[in-house]
Amino acid sequence: EPEVTQTPSHQVTQMGQEVILRCVPISNHLYFYWYRQILGQKVEFLVSFYNNEISEKSEIFDDQFSVERPDGSNFTLKIRSTKLEDSAMYFCASSRDIQGNQPQHFGDGTRLSIL
Amino acid sequence: RKEVEQDPGPFNVPEGATVAFNCTYSNSASQSFFWYRQDCRKEPKLLMSVYSSGNEDGRFTAQLNRASQYISLLIRDSKLSDSATYLCVVKFGYSGAGSYQLTFGKGTKLSVIP
């Protein structure tokens, strides 16, 4: 069964540094997403991406965050100047469509630890 | 405001028991409904979509009541492998003007004990 893959599985970074999280969505999917989950809290939406542009973003997704699809397979999340409160699990997801009950399929996440 | 509320649990049940999870959502302009499960420190995995008429997948039955803004999940004959956190998930948005994002409840933790 095709799956979403994410790298690295764990990233440790000093506060203030830039970090790039990478994702390879399922190949025939057109919609891509990033979510985060702070330890012990619920999964929160960050951003969705379709047709090479952001389609929706949450209040969390401020100017420190950006997304990119640099080639035909990768989808990246960049955090420009990390803060302690950015420590969380970051999940990439993809879906074939957004209509009806099309589910989003999640990668196994990148654990980001900011020191 | 888009919110999804769940009983946090934990629910501790013996193997073979039937267990039910409930979920309420705040916004009547909601489009799609799902149950995901999440194992400790893992990604959410789709368990099942929830359809208006209710649907069943093996030991799992999901129900939706749009009037009450209420979703349920019933697990019959629970197995040790069912131990996980069950996430109620709603995609808000009007038909024809879909939202992209999923809104997650905090989850209900289930422990099935031998």
Short mmCIF file of C-alpha atoms in Angstrom, two decimals:
data_model
loop_
_atom_site.label_atom_id
_atom_site.label_comp_id
_atom_site.label_asym_id
_atom_site.label_seq_id
_atom_site.Cartn_x
_atom_site.Cartn_y
_atom_site.Cartn_z
CA GLU A 1 0.00 0.00 0.00
CA PRO A 2 1.46 3.39 -0.98
CA GLU A 3 2.38 5.62 1.92
CA VAL A 4 3.55 9.10 2.81
CA THR A 5 7.20 9.15 3.87
CA GLN A 6 8.92 11.80 5.99
CA THR A 7 12.53 12.58 6.78
CA PRO A 8 14.23 12.92 9.15
CA SER A 9 12.40 10.96 11.82
CA HIS A 10 13.97 13.12 14.52
CA GLN A 11 15.56 16.58 14.20
CA VAL A 12 17.35 18.35 17.03
CA THR A 13 18.11 22.04 16.39
CA GLN A 14 19.32 25.03 18.34
CA MET A 15 16.81 27.82 18.88
CA GLY A 16 17.05 30.44 16.15
CA GLN A 17 18.28 28.00 13.51
CA GLU A 18 16.45 27.17 10.32
CA VAL A 19 15.04 23.69 9.83
CA ILE A 20 13.60 21.94 6.78
CA LEU A 21 11.31 18.96 7.14
CA ARG A 22 10.82 16.76 4.11
CA CYS A 23 7.91 14.70 2.88
CA VAL A 24 7.17 12.52 -0.12
CA PRO A 25 3.39 12.36 -0.57
CA ILE A 26 1.57 9.44 -2.19
CA SER A 27 2.31 9.66 -5.90
CA ASN A 28 -1.17 10.16 -7.37
CA HIS A 29 -2.28 12.58 -4.66
CA LEU A 30 -2.78 16.24 -5.50
CA TYR A 31 -3.36 17.87 -2.10
CA PHE A 32 -0.67 18.13 0.54
CA TYR A 33 -0.81 19.18 4.15
CA TRP A 34 1.29 19.81 7.24
CA TYR A 35 0.01 19.29 10.76
CA ARG A 36 1.75 19.43 14.10
CA GLN A 37 1.15 17.81 17.46
CA ILE A 38 2.72 19.22 20.60
CA LEU A 39 3.31 16.45 23.15
CA GLY A 40 0.08 15.61 24.96
CA GLN A 41 -2.05 17.88 22.80
CA LYS A 42 -4.25 17.43 19.78
CA VAL A 43 -3.20 17.37 16.16
CA GLU A 44 -3.38 20.90 14.68
CA PHE A 45 -3.61 21.96 11.05
CA LEU A 46 -0.85 24.19 9.72
CA VAL A 47 -1.22 24.50 5.96
CA SER A 48 -2.59 22.91 2.81
CA PHE A 49 -1.02 23.09 -0.65
CA TYR A 50 -2.50 22.48 -4.07
CA ASN A 51 -1.40 23.30 -7.59
CA ASN A 52 1.86 24.80 -6.34
CA GLU A 53 0.32 27.27 -3.97
CA ILE A 54 -1.00 27.49 -0.44
CA SER A 55 -4.76 26.88 -0.42
CA GLU A 56 -5.40 27.34 3.29
CA LYS A 57 -3.37 28.08 6.41
CA SER A 58 -3.99 28.38 10.11
CA GLU A 59 -3.02 31.09 12.59
CA ILE A 60 -0.06 28.95 13.63
CA PHE A 61 1.43 29.20 10.14
CA ASP A 62 3.00 32.64 10.49
CA ASP A 63 5.84 34.31 8.57
CA GLN A 64 8.39 31.94 10.11
CA PHE A 65 6.88 29.05 8.17
CA SER A 66 6.98 28.32 4.46
CA VAL A 67 6.21 25.36 2.24
CA GLU A 68 7.55 24.34 -1.11
CA ARG A 69 7.29 21.60 -3.67
CA PRO A 70 10.77 21.87 -5.20
CA ASP A 71 10.33 18.96 -7.60
CA GLY A 72 7.73 16.43 -8.65
CA SER A 73 7.91 14.36 -5.50
CA ASN A 74 9.07 16.30 -2.43
CA PHE A 75 7.01 18.62 -0.26
CA THR A 76 8.92 20.59 2.38
CA LEU A 77 8.14 22.65 5.46
CA LYS A 78 10.70 25.27 6.45
CA ILE A 79 10.82 27.02 9.79
CA ARG A 80 13.07 30.04 9.41
CA SER A 81 14.08 30.87 12.97
CA THR A 82 12.99 28.16 15.35
CA LYS A 83 11.59 28.85 18.82
CA LEU A 84 11.34 26.55 21.81
CA GLU A 85 7.58 26.31 21.30
CA ASP A 86 8.11 24.85 17.81
CA SER A 87 9.09 21.57 19.47
CA ALA A 88 6.46 19.07 18.32
CA MET A 89 5.74 16.15 16.02
CA TYR A 90 5.22 17.41 12.48
CA PHE A 91 3.05 15.26 10.25
CA CYS A 92 2.80 15.53 6.50
CA ALA A 93 -0.39 14.26 4.86
CA SER A 94 -1.76 13.94 1.36
CA SER A 95 -5.10 13.27 -0.28
CA ARG A 96 -6.28 12.51 -3.80
CA ASP A 97 -9.11 15.03 -3.61
CA ILE A 98 -10.87 17.24 -1.05
CA GLN A 99 -14.44 16.39 -1.99
CA GLY A 100 -16.65 14.09 -0.01
CA ASN A 101 -15.06 11.57 2.29
CA GLN A 102 -11.63 11.52 0.68
CA PRO A 103 -9.35 10.83 3.64
CA GLN A 104 -5.97 12.35 4.29
CA HIS A 105 -3.13 9.86 4.72
CA PHE A 106 -0.41 10.75 7.20
CA GLY A 107 3.30 10.11 7.21
CA ASP A 108 4.93 8.80 10.36
CA GLY A 109 6.12 12.23 11.38
CA THR A 110 9.26 14.16 12.22
CA ARG A 111 9.92 14.80 15.87
CA LEU A 112 11.40 18.31 16.11
CA SER A 113 13.24 19.18 19.30
CA ILE A 114 14.39 22.77 19.77
CA LEU A 115 17.11 23.31 22.37
CA ARG B 1 -15.78 28.33 15.77
CA LYS B 2 -14.67 24.88 14.71
CA GLU B 3 -14.30 22.49 17.64
CA VAL B 4 -14.43 18.77 18.14
CA GLU B 5 -14.95 17.44 21.66
CA GLN B 6 -14.31 13.93 22.93
CA ASP B 7 -14.32 12.20 26.29
CA PRO B 8 -10.59 11.91 27.03
CA GLY B 9 -10.92 8.60 28.88
CA PRO B 10 -8.98 6.50 29.54
CA PHE B 11 -11.30 3.61 28.90
CA ASN B 12 -9.92 0.40 30.41
CA VAL B 13 -11.87 -2.61 29.17
CA PRO B 14 -11.31 -6.37 29.21
CA GLU B 15 -10.73 -8.31 26.03
CA GLY B 16 -13.98 -9.15 24.29
CA ALA B 17 -15.85 -6.16 25.68
CA THR B 18 -17.88 -3.71 23.64
CA VAL B 19 -16.84 -0.09 23.98
CA ALA B 20 -18.39 3.09 22.61
CA PHE B 21 -16.80 6.47 21.98
CA ASN B 22 -18.71 9.69 21.52
CA CYS B 23 -17.81 12.94 19.86
CA THR B 24 -19.57 16.26 19.37
CA TYR B 25 -18.67 18.99 16.92
CA SER B 26 -19.48 22.66 17.13
CA ASN B 27 -20.19 23.78 13.61
CA SER B 28 -23.21 22.62 11.66
CA ALA B 29 -21.48 23.55 8.40
CA SER B 30 -19.46 20.37 8.46
CA GLN B 31 -18.70 18.24 5.50
CA SER B 32 -16.95 14.99 6.28
CA PHE B 33 -16.32 12.88 9.32
CA PHE B 34 -13.70 10.32 10.18
CA TRP B 35 -12.34 8.19 12.96
CA TYR B 36 -8.57 7.87 13.10
CA ARG B 37 -6.55 5.87 15.58
CA GLN B 38 -3.20 6.94 16.94
CA ASP B 39 -0.74 4.68 18.71
CA CYS B 40 1.61 6.23 21.22
CA ARG B 41 3.98 8.67 19.46
CA LYS B 42 2.87 7.50 16.02
CA GLU B 43 0.95 9.10 13.19
CA PRO B 44 -2.85 9.20 12.97
CA LYS B 45 -4.12 6.32 10.84
CA LEU B 46 -7.51 6.31 9.19
CA LEU B 47 -9.83 3.83 10.83
CA MET B 48 -12.97 4.64 8.91
CA SER B 49 -14.96 7.40 7.28
CA VAL B 50 -18.38 8.10 8.79
CA TYR B 51 -21.37 8.23 6.48
CA SER B 52 -24.76 9.80 7.14
CA SER B 53 -26.55 6.46 7.16
CA GLY B 54 -24.01 4.91 9.51
CA ASN B 55 -21.49 2.31 8.43
CA GLU B 56 -19.80 -0.79 9.65
CA ASP B 57 -16.37 -2.29 9.04
CA GLY B 58 -15.95 -5.62 10.74
CA ARG B 59 -16.05 -5.05 14.50
CA PHE B 60 -16.29 -1.28 14.09
CA THR B 61 -19.53 0.67 13.64
CA ALA B 62 -19.72 4.42 13.13
CA GLN B 63 -22.84 6.55 13.45
CA LEU B 64 -23.51 10.17 12.57
CA ASN B 65 -26.33 12.37 13.84
CA ARG B 66 -26.17 15.68 12.00
CA ALA B 67 -29.11 17.19 13.89
CA SER B 68 -27.36 16.63 17.22
CA GLN B 69 -23.87 17.21 15.77
CA TYR B 70 -22.79 13.92 17.26
CA ILE B 71 -20.61 11.06 16.03
CA SER B 72 -20.03 7.69 17.66
CA LEU B 73 -17.75 4.71 17.26
CA LEU B 74 -18.59 1.26 18.59
CA ILE B 75 -15.97 -1.45 18.89
CA ARG B 76 -17.26 -4.97 19.46
CA ASP B 77 -15.25 -7.92 20.76
CA SER B 78 -12.30 -5.68 21.57
CA LYS B 79 -8.77 -7.06 21.07
CA LEU B 80 -5.51 -6.19 22.79
CA SER B 81 -4.41 -4.65 19.48
CA ASP B 82 -7.28 -2.15 19.68
CA SER B 83 -5.42 -0.33 22.48
CA ALA B 84 -4.76 3.16 21.10
CA THR B 85 -6.12 6.69 21.15
CA TYR B 86 -9.19 7.16 18.96
CA LEU B 87 -9.42 10.52 17.25
CA CYS B 88 -12.69 12.04 16.08
CA VAL B 89 -11.97 14.16 13.01
CA VAL B 90 -14.19 16.61 11.15
CA LYS B 91 -13.70 18.44 7.89
CA PHE B 92 -15.68 21.64 8.09
CA GLY B 93 -16.98 23.52 5.08
CA TYR B 94 -20.03 23.99 2.93
CA SER B 95 -20.72 21.66 0.04
CA GLY B 96 -19.11 23.17 -3.02
CA ALA B 97 -16.83 25.37 -0.92
CA GLY B 98 -14.79 22.73 0.80
CA SER B 99 -12.29 23.40 3.48
CA TYR B 100 -8.99 21.64 3.23
CA GLN B 101 -8.15 21.18 6.85
CA LEU B 102 -9.07 18.43 9.25
CA THR B 103 -10.06 19.42 12.77
CA PHE B 104 -9.09 16.84 15.36
CA GLY B 105 -10.54 16.06 18.74
CA LYS B 106 -8.07 15.47 21.52
CA GLY B 107 -8.78 11.75 21.37
CA THR B 108 -10.08 9.04 23.68
CA LYS B 109 -7.53 6.63 25.03
CA LEU B 110 -8.50 2.95 25.04
CA SER B 111 -6.64 0.24 26.92
CA VAL B 112 -7.81 -3.33 26.34
CA ILE B 113 -6.58 -5.55 29.13
CA PRO B 114 -6.20 -9.33 29.06
#
